[in-house]
mmCIF file of C-alpha atoms and ligand atoms in Angstrom:
data_model
loop_
_atom_site.group_PDB
_atom_site.id
_atom_site.type_symbol
_atom_site.label_atom_id
_atom_site.label_comp_id
_atom_site.label_asym_id
_atom_site.label_seq_id
_atom_site.Cartn_x
_atom_site.Cartn_y
_atom_site.Cartn_z
ATOM 1 C CA MET A 1 62.526 -1.443 23.118
ATOM 2 C CA VAL A 2 59.874 0.631 25.025
ATOM 3 C CA LYS A 3 60.029 -0.735 28.739
ATOM 4 C CA PHE A 4 56.588 -1.407 30.269
ATOM 5 C CA ASP A 5 55.868 -1.157 33.928
ATOM 6 C CA ASN A 6 54.415 -4.445 35.573
ATOM 7 C CA VAL A 7 55.254 -6.400 32.067
ATOM 8 C CA ILE A 8 57.351 -9.434 32.586
ATOM 9 C CA VAL A 9 58.734 -10.552 29.301
ATOM 10 C CA CYS A 10 60.002 -14.338 29.471
ATOM 11 C CA ASP A 11 63.424 -13.580 27.985
ATOM 12 C CA HIS A 12 64.657 -17.188 28.570
ATOM 13 C CA PRO A 13 66.227 -18.774 25.501
ATOM 14 C CA LEU A 14 63.931 -21.788 25.138
ATOM 15 C CA VAL A 15 60.939 -19.727 25.389
ATOM 16 C CA GLN A 16 62.300 -17.327 22.973
ATOM 17 C CA HIS A 17 63.227 -20.218 20.703
ATOM 18 C CA LYS A 18 59.708 -21.954 20.792
ATOM 19 C CA VAL A 19 58.022 -18.463 20.312
ATOM 20 C CA SER A 20 59.821 -18.290 16.959
ATOM 21 C CA LEU A 21 58.832 -21.849 16.015
ATOM 22 C CA ILE A 22 55.157 -21.058 16.568
ATOM 23 C CA ARG A 23 55.351 -17.496 14.543
ATOM 24 C CA ASP A 24 56.722 -19.784 11.315
ATOM 25 C CA LYS A 25 53.755 -20.064 9.181
ATOM 26 C CA ASN A 26 54.856 -23.507 8.396
ATOM 27 C CA THR A 27 54.561 -24.914 11.972
ATOM 28 C CA GLY A 28 51.075 -27.052 11.702
ATOM 29 C CA SER A 29 48.618 -27.687 14.451
ATOM 30 C CA LYS A 30 50.213 -30.610 16.230
ATOM 31 C CA ASP A 31 53.679 -28.995 16.814
ATOM 32 C CA PHE A 32 51.786 -25.608 17.403
ATOM 33 C CA ARG A 33 49.766 -27.182 20.373
ATOM 34 C CA GLU A 34 52.820 -28.892 21.525
ATOM 35 C CA LEU A 35 54.881 -25.596 21.601
ATOM 36 C CA VAL A 36 52.360 -23.680 23.268
ATOM 37 C CA HIS A 37 51.793 -26.320 25.819
ATOM 38 C CA GLU A 38 55.655 -26.008 26.639
ATOM 39 C CA ILE A 39 55.849 -22.118 26.410
ATOM 40 C CA ALA A 40 52.995 -21.920 28.876
ATOM 41 C CA MET A 41 54.974 -24.342 31.278
ATOM 42 C CA PHE A 42 57.827 -21.988 31.116
ATOM 43 C CA MET A 43 55.683 -18.928 31.620
ATOM 44 C CA CYS A 44 54.000 -20.364 34.543
ATOM 45 C CA TYR A 45 57.077 -21.038 36.039
ATOM 46 C CA GLU A 46 57.708 -17.183 35.772
ATOM 47 C CA ALA A 47 54.231 -16.132 36.726
ATOM 48 C CA THR A 48 54.521 -18.170 40.221
ATOM 49 C CA ARG A 49 58.045 -16.784 41.024
ATOM 50 C CA ASP A 50 56.316 -14.814 43.911
ATOM 51 C CA LEU A 51 54.456 -17.492 45.856
ATOM 52 C CA PRO A 52 55.152 -17.517 49.434
ATOM 53 C CA LEU A 53 57.258 -20.525 50.945
ATOM 54 C CA LYS A 54 57.415 -21.548 54.554
ATOM 55 C CA ASP A 55 59.762 -23.783 56.594
ATOM 56 C CA VAL A 56 58.732 -27.184 57.481
ATOM 57 C CA GLN A 57 60.770 -29.945 59.453
ATOM 58 C CA ILE A 58 61.652 -32.928 57.400
ATOM 59 C CA GLN A 59 63.804 -36.073 57.925
ATOM 60 C CA THR A 60 66.078 -36.618 54.962
ATOM 61 C CA PRO A 61 67.523 -40.236 54.681
ATOM 62 C CA LEU A 62 70.557 -38.880 56.475
ATOM 63 C CA GLY A 63 69.230 -36.275 59.038
ATOM 64 C CA GLU A 64 66.834 -33.974 60.021
ATOM 65 C CA LEU A 65 66.039 -30.570 58.369
ATOM 66 C CA ALA A 66 64.457 -27.823 60.193
ATOM 67 C CA ASN A 67 63.927 -25.340 57.576
ATOM 68 C CA ALA A 68 62.849 -27.285 54.239
ATOM 69 C CA LYS A 69 61.143 -24.892 52.229
ATOM 70 C CA ILE A 70 57.536 -25.638 50.753
ATOM 71 C CA ILE A 71 54.840 -23.543 49.390
ATOM 72 C CA SER A 72 52.738 -21.798 51.848
ATOM 73 C CA GLY A 73 49.090 -22.529 51.043
ATOM 74 C CA ARG A 74 48.392 -19.800 48.444
ATOM 75 C CA LYS A 75 45.854 -21.210 46.277
ATOM 76 C CA LEU A 76 45.846 -20.826 42.345
ATOM 77 C CA ALA A 77 43.191 -20.670 39.715
ATOM 78 C CA PHE A 78 43.775 -20.768 35.851
ATOM 79 C CA VAL A 79 41.204 -18.913 33.875
ATOM 80 C CA PRO A 80 41.610 -19.478 29.991
ATOM 81 C CA ILE A 81 39.744 -17.206 27.743
ATOM 82 C CA MET A 82 38.187 -19.268 25.133
ATOM 83 C CA ARG A 83 39.200 -20.351 22.657
ATOM 84 C CA ALA A 84 42.958 -19.824 22.197
ATOM 85 C CA GLY A 85 43.439 -19.731 26.010
ATOM 86 C CA LEU A 86 42.502 -23.208 26.088
ATOM 87 C CA GLY A 87 46.100 -24.156 24.635
ATOM 88 C CA MET A 88 47.834 -22.986 27.541
ATOM 89 C CA VAL A 89 45.805 -24.861 30.327
ATOM 90 C CA ASP A 90 47.598 -28.307 30.141
ATOM 91 C CA GLY A 91 51.007 -26.618 30.215
ATOM 92 C CA ALA A 92 49.871 -24.367 33.116
ATOM 93 C CA LEU A 93 48.600 -27.393 34.977
ATOM 94 C CA ALA A 94 51.716 -29.433 34.542
ATOM 95 C CA LEU A 95 53.379 -27.122 36.688
ATOM 96 C CA VAL A 96 50.503 -26.543 39.462
ATOM 97 C CA PRO A 97 48.275 -29.736 39.172
ATOM 98 C CA THR A 98 46.318 -28.861 42.159
ATOM 99 C CA ALA A 99 45.018 -25.477 40.614
ATOM 100 C CA LYS A 100 41.292 -25.007 39.861
ATOM 101 C CA VAL A 101 40.259 -24.039 36.400
ATOM 102 C CA GLY A 102 37.749 -21.421 35.284
ATOM 103 C CA HIS A 103 36.445 -20.772 31.963
ATOM 104 C CA VAL A 104 35.447 -17.472 30.445
ATOM 105 C CA GLY A 105 34.272 -17.267 26.717
ATOM 106 C CA ILE A 106 34.411 -13.834 24.959
ATOM 107 C CA TYR A 107 33.872 -12.941 21.425
ATOM 108 C CA ARG A 108 34.462 -9.556 19.669
ATOM 109 C CA ASP A 109 30.929 -8.023 18.718
ATOM 110 C CA LYS A 110 31.801 -6.237 15.410
ATOM 111 C CA LEU A 111 28.095 -5.098 14.940
ATOM 112 C CA ASN A 112 28.423 -3.341 18.473
ATOM 113 C CA GLY A 113 31.612 -1.357 17.781
ATOM 114 C CA ASN A 114 33.907 -4.281 18.561
ATOM 115 C CA THR A 115 32.914 -4.392 22.165
ATOM 116 C CA ALA A 116 33.633 -7.873 24.057
ATOM 117 C CA ALA A 117 30.615 -10.091 24.420
ATOM 118 C CA ASP A 118 30.810 -12.758 27.096
ATOM 119 C CA TYR A 119 29.038 -15.946 26.152
ATOM 120 C CA TYR A 120 30.028 -18.470 28.880
ATOM 121 C CA CYS A 121 31.385 -18.123 32.532
ATOM 122 C CA LYS A 122 32.223 -20.807 34.807
ATOM 123 C CA LEU A 123 34.599 -19.899 37.752
ATOM 124 C CA PRO A 124 35.863 -22.118 40.702
ATOM 125 C CA PHE A 125 33.098 -21.376 43.777
ATOM 126 C CA ASP A 126 35.880 -19.921 45.874
ATOM 127 C CA ILE A 127 37.806 -17.860 43.281
ATOM 128 C CA ALA A 128 37.911 -14.979 45.799
ATOM 129 C CA ASN A 129 40.296 -16.977 47.750
ATOM 130 C CA ARG A 130 42.685 -17.807 45.044
ATOM 131 C CA GLU A 131 45.527 -16.130 42.894
ATOM 132 C CA VAL A 132 44.115 -15.744 39.572
ATOM 133 C CA ILE A 133 46.188 -16.432 36.297
ATOM 134 C CA ILE A 134 44.196 -15.608 33.239
ATOM 135 C CA LEU A 135 45.520 -17.291 30.057
ATOM 136 C CA ASP A 136 45.412 -16.177 26.586
ATOM 137 C CA LEU A 137 47.554 -16.876 23.476
ATOM 138 C CA MET A 138 47.485 -13.016 22.601
ATOM 139 C CA LEU A 139 46.816 -9.674 24.324
ATOM 140 C CA ALA A 140 45.951 -7.664 21.150
ATOM 141 C CA THR A 141 43.302 -5.062 21.563
ATOM 142 C CA GLY A 142 43.087 -5.816 25.058
ATOM 143 C CA VAL A 143 39.270 -5.768 25.002
ATOM 144 C CA SER A 144 38.738 -9.519 25.915
ATOM 145 C CA ALA A 145 41.443 -9.231 28.641
ATOM 146 C CA VAL A 146 39.820 -6.319 30.028
ATOM 147 C CA LYS A 147 36.379 -7.753 30.127
ATOM 148 C CA THR A 148 37.701 -11.034 31.671
ATOM 149 C CA VAL A 149 39.623 -9.332 34.349
ATOM 150 C CA ASP A 150 36.094 -7.358 35.143
ATOM 151 C CA ILE A 151 34.332 -10.611 35.152
ATOM 152 C CA VAL A 152 36.974 -12.341 37.875
ATOM 153 C CA LYS A 153 37.026 -9.083 39.868
ATOM 154 C CA ASN A 154 33.205 -8.993 39.987
ATOM 155 C CA ALA A 155 33.417 -12.732 41.302
ATOM 156 C CA GLY A 156 35.672 -11.608 44.139
ATOM 157 C CA ALA A 157 39.211 -12.149 43.027
ATOM 158 C CA LYS A 158 41.726 -9.507 43.933
ATOM 159 C CA ASN A 159 45.202 -11.366 43.069
ATOM 160 C CA ILE A 160 45.160 -11.263 39.074
ATOM 161 C CA LYS A 161 47.792 -11.769 36.448
ATOM 162 C CA PHE A 162 47.551 -12.054 32.838
ATOM 163 C CA MET A 163 49.716 -14.736 31.092
ATOM 164 C CA CYS A 164 49.868 -14.330 26.970
ATOM 165 C CA VAL A 165 52.462 -15.846 24.590
ATOM 166 C CA LEU A 166 52.412 -12.450 22.328
ATOM 167 C CA THR A 167 51.001 -9.104 23.340
ATOM 168 C CA CYS A 168 51.680 -5.564 21.703
ATOM 169 C CA PRO A 169 51.678 -2.030 23.000
ATOM 170 C CA GLU A 170 48.074 -1.203 22.174
ATOM 171 C CA GLY A 171 47.050 -4.249 24.517
ATOM 172 C CA ILE A 172 49.142 -3.691 27.386
ATOM 173 C CA LYS A 173 47.912 0.075 27.372
ATOM 174 C CA ALA A 174 44.332 -1.011 27.241
ATOM 175 C CA LEU A 175 44.767 -3.597 29.852
ATOM 176 C CA HIS A 176 46.850 -1.431 32.106
ATOM 177 C CA GLU A 177 44.457 1.750 31.679
ATOM 178 C CA ALA A 178 41.629 -0.423 33.017
ATOM 179 C CA HIS A 179 43.622 -2.683 35.612
ATOM 180 C CA PRO A 180 47.048 -1.330 36.313
ATOM 181 C CA GLU A 181 47.725 -3.771 39.088
ATOM 182 C CA VAL A 182 47.580 -6.597 36.824
ATOM 183 C CA GLU A 183 50.756 -8.168 36.009
ATOM 184 C CA ILE A 184 51.352 -9.084 32.491
ATOM 185 C CA ILE A 185 53.729 -12.248 31.740
ATOM 186 C CA CYS A 186 54.495 -12.593 28.307
ATOM 187 C CA GLY A 187 56.713 -14.220 25.656
ATOM 188 C CA ALA A 188 57.204 -11.000 23.241
ATOM 189 C CA ILE A 189 55.939 -7.594 22.853
ATOM 190 C CA ASP A 190 55.390 -7.225 19.273
ATOM 191 C CA ASP A 191 55.324 -4.153 17.036
ATOM 192 C CA GLY A 192 51.550 -3.452 16.959
ATOM 193 C CA LEU A 193 48.343 -4.398 15.342
ATOM 194 C CA ASN A 194 47.061 -4.278 11.847
ATOM 195 C CA GLU A 195 43.832 -2.771 10.411
ATOM 196 C CA ASP A 196 42.251 -6.462 11.025
ATOM 197 C CA LEU A 197 43.537 -5.829 14.629
ATOM 198 C CA TYR A 198 46.069 -8.995 14.371
ATOM 199 C CA ILE A 199 49.130 -8.608 16.091
ATOM 200 C CA ILE A 200 52.352 -7.701 13.864
ATOM 201 C CA PRO A 201 54.439 -9.736 12.914
ATOM 202 C CA GLY A 202 52.566 -12.269 15.328
ATOM 203 C CA ILE A 203 51.497 -15.776 14.953
ATOM 204 C CA GLY A 204 48.281 -15.183 12.854
ATOM 205 C CA ASP A 205 44.923 -16.206 13.998
ATOM 206 C CA GLY A 206 46.070 -18.164 17.289
ATOM 207 C CA GLY A 207 42.766 -20.143 17.826
ATOM 208 C CA ASP A 208 42.754 -21.660 13.760
ATOM 209 C CA ARG A 209 46.460 -22.499 14.285
ATOM 210 C CA LEU A 210 45.736 -24.294 17.718
ATOM 211 C CA PHE A 211 42.703 -26.166 16.426
ATOM 212 C CA GLY A 212 43.701 -26.560 12.822
ATOM 213 C CA THR A 213 40.156 -24.410 11.820
ATOM 214 C CA ARG A 214 41.530 -22.254 9.178
HETATM 215 N N1 URA B 301 43.967 -13.016 18.053
HETATM 216 C C1 URA B 301 44.686 -13.686 17.312
HETATM 217 O O1 URA B 301 44.560 -14.960 17.139
HETATM 218 N N2 URA B 301 45.883 -13.143 16.741
HETATM 219 C C2 URA B 301 46.072 -12.157 16.666
HETATM 220 O O2 URA B 301 47.141 -11.492 16.106
HETATM 221 C C3 URA B 301 45.293 -11.155 17.459
HETATM 222 C C4 URA B 301 44.351 -11.618 18.061
#
C-alpha cells in the first residue's frame, strides 16, 4: 500500500475488526452507531498520544511518588462535521470528557461545481487556545475537510488534527495540499472514489447508515 506522510492508520486488530463490521451492508443503524462510537474511542486514544505530561507528587496508600504523570494542561476541542461526524463525538468525549465541542455544518453545493457551502458554525469561544480534533466519518473528496480546517484556522486554532474512520488517496491529497501540517488519523485508506464520489469499497452513505435515513 502507498504510504502517506502525516497519516496514521489505526491498525489495532479491534479497530480493524469493527471497521469491517460497519462495512457490512447487513449491519443496521443501531449496531452501526455503537461500532462508530467504539471506533472513535480507539482512534481518539491514538490522536491524543502526543499530549504532554508533567510530574506531580502524590501520596499512594503505601508511600510517596514524586513523579506521577498527569496530562499537562493542553485543552482539546472536538469539531464534528455534520452530519456524519456527530456519530464520533460521544466516543471521543468518553476518552476526554472535559473537551469542548464545536459544530460545523457543510453540504456539497452541486450547482456550484461541487464546492463546499457552510450552513452552520458554532465553535468554542477559546478555540484559539485549544488543540482541535475535527471529526468526520469519511474523508472522501476532501472538500468539506479543507473548508472545515479553513473555518477552524480563521477562528484562531493552530494545532489541528483530522480524525475519520475511512479515507482514500484523493481525500488525503486534497486535505494535505491545502493543509499539509494537519495530521490525519484514520481506520483505513480505501481504494478511491467512484463516479458519485463515494469511497470504494467504503461503507456507503455514512450519515444515512448512522441515522437510518435511507
Ligand atoms: N460520504 C459518505 O457518506 N460516504 C462516502 O463514501 C463518501 C462520502
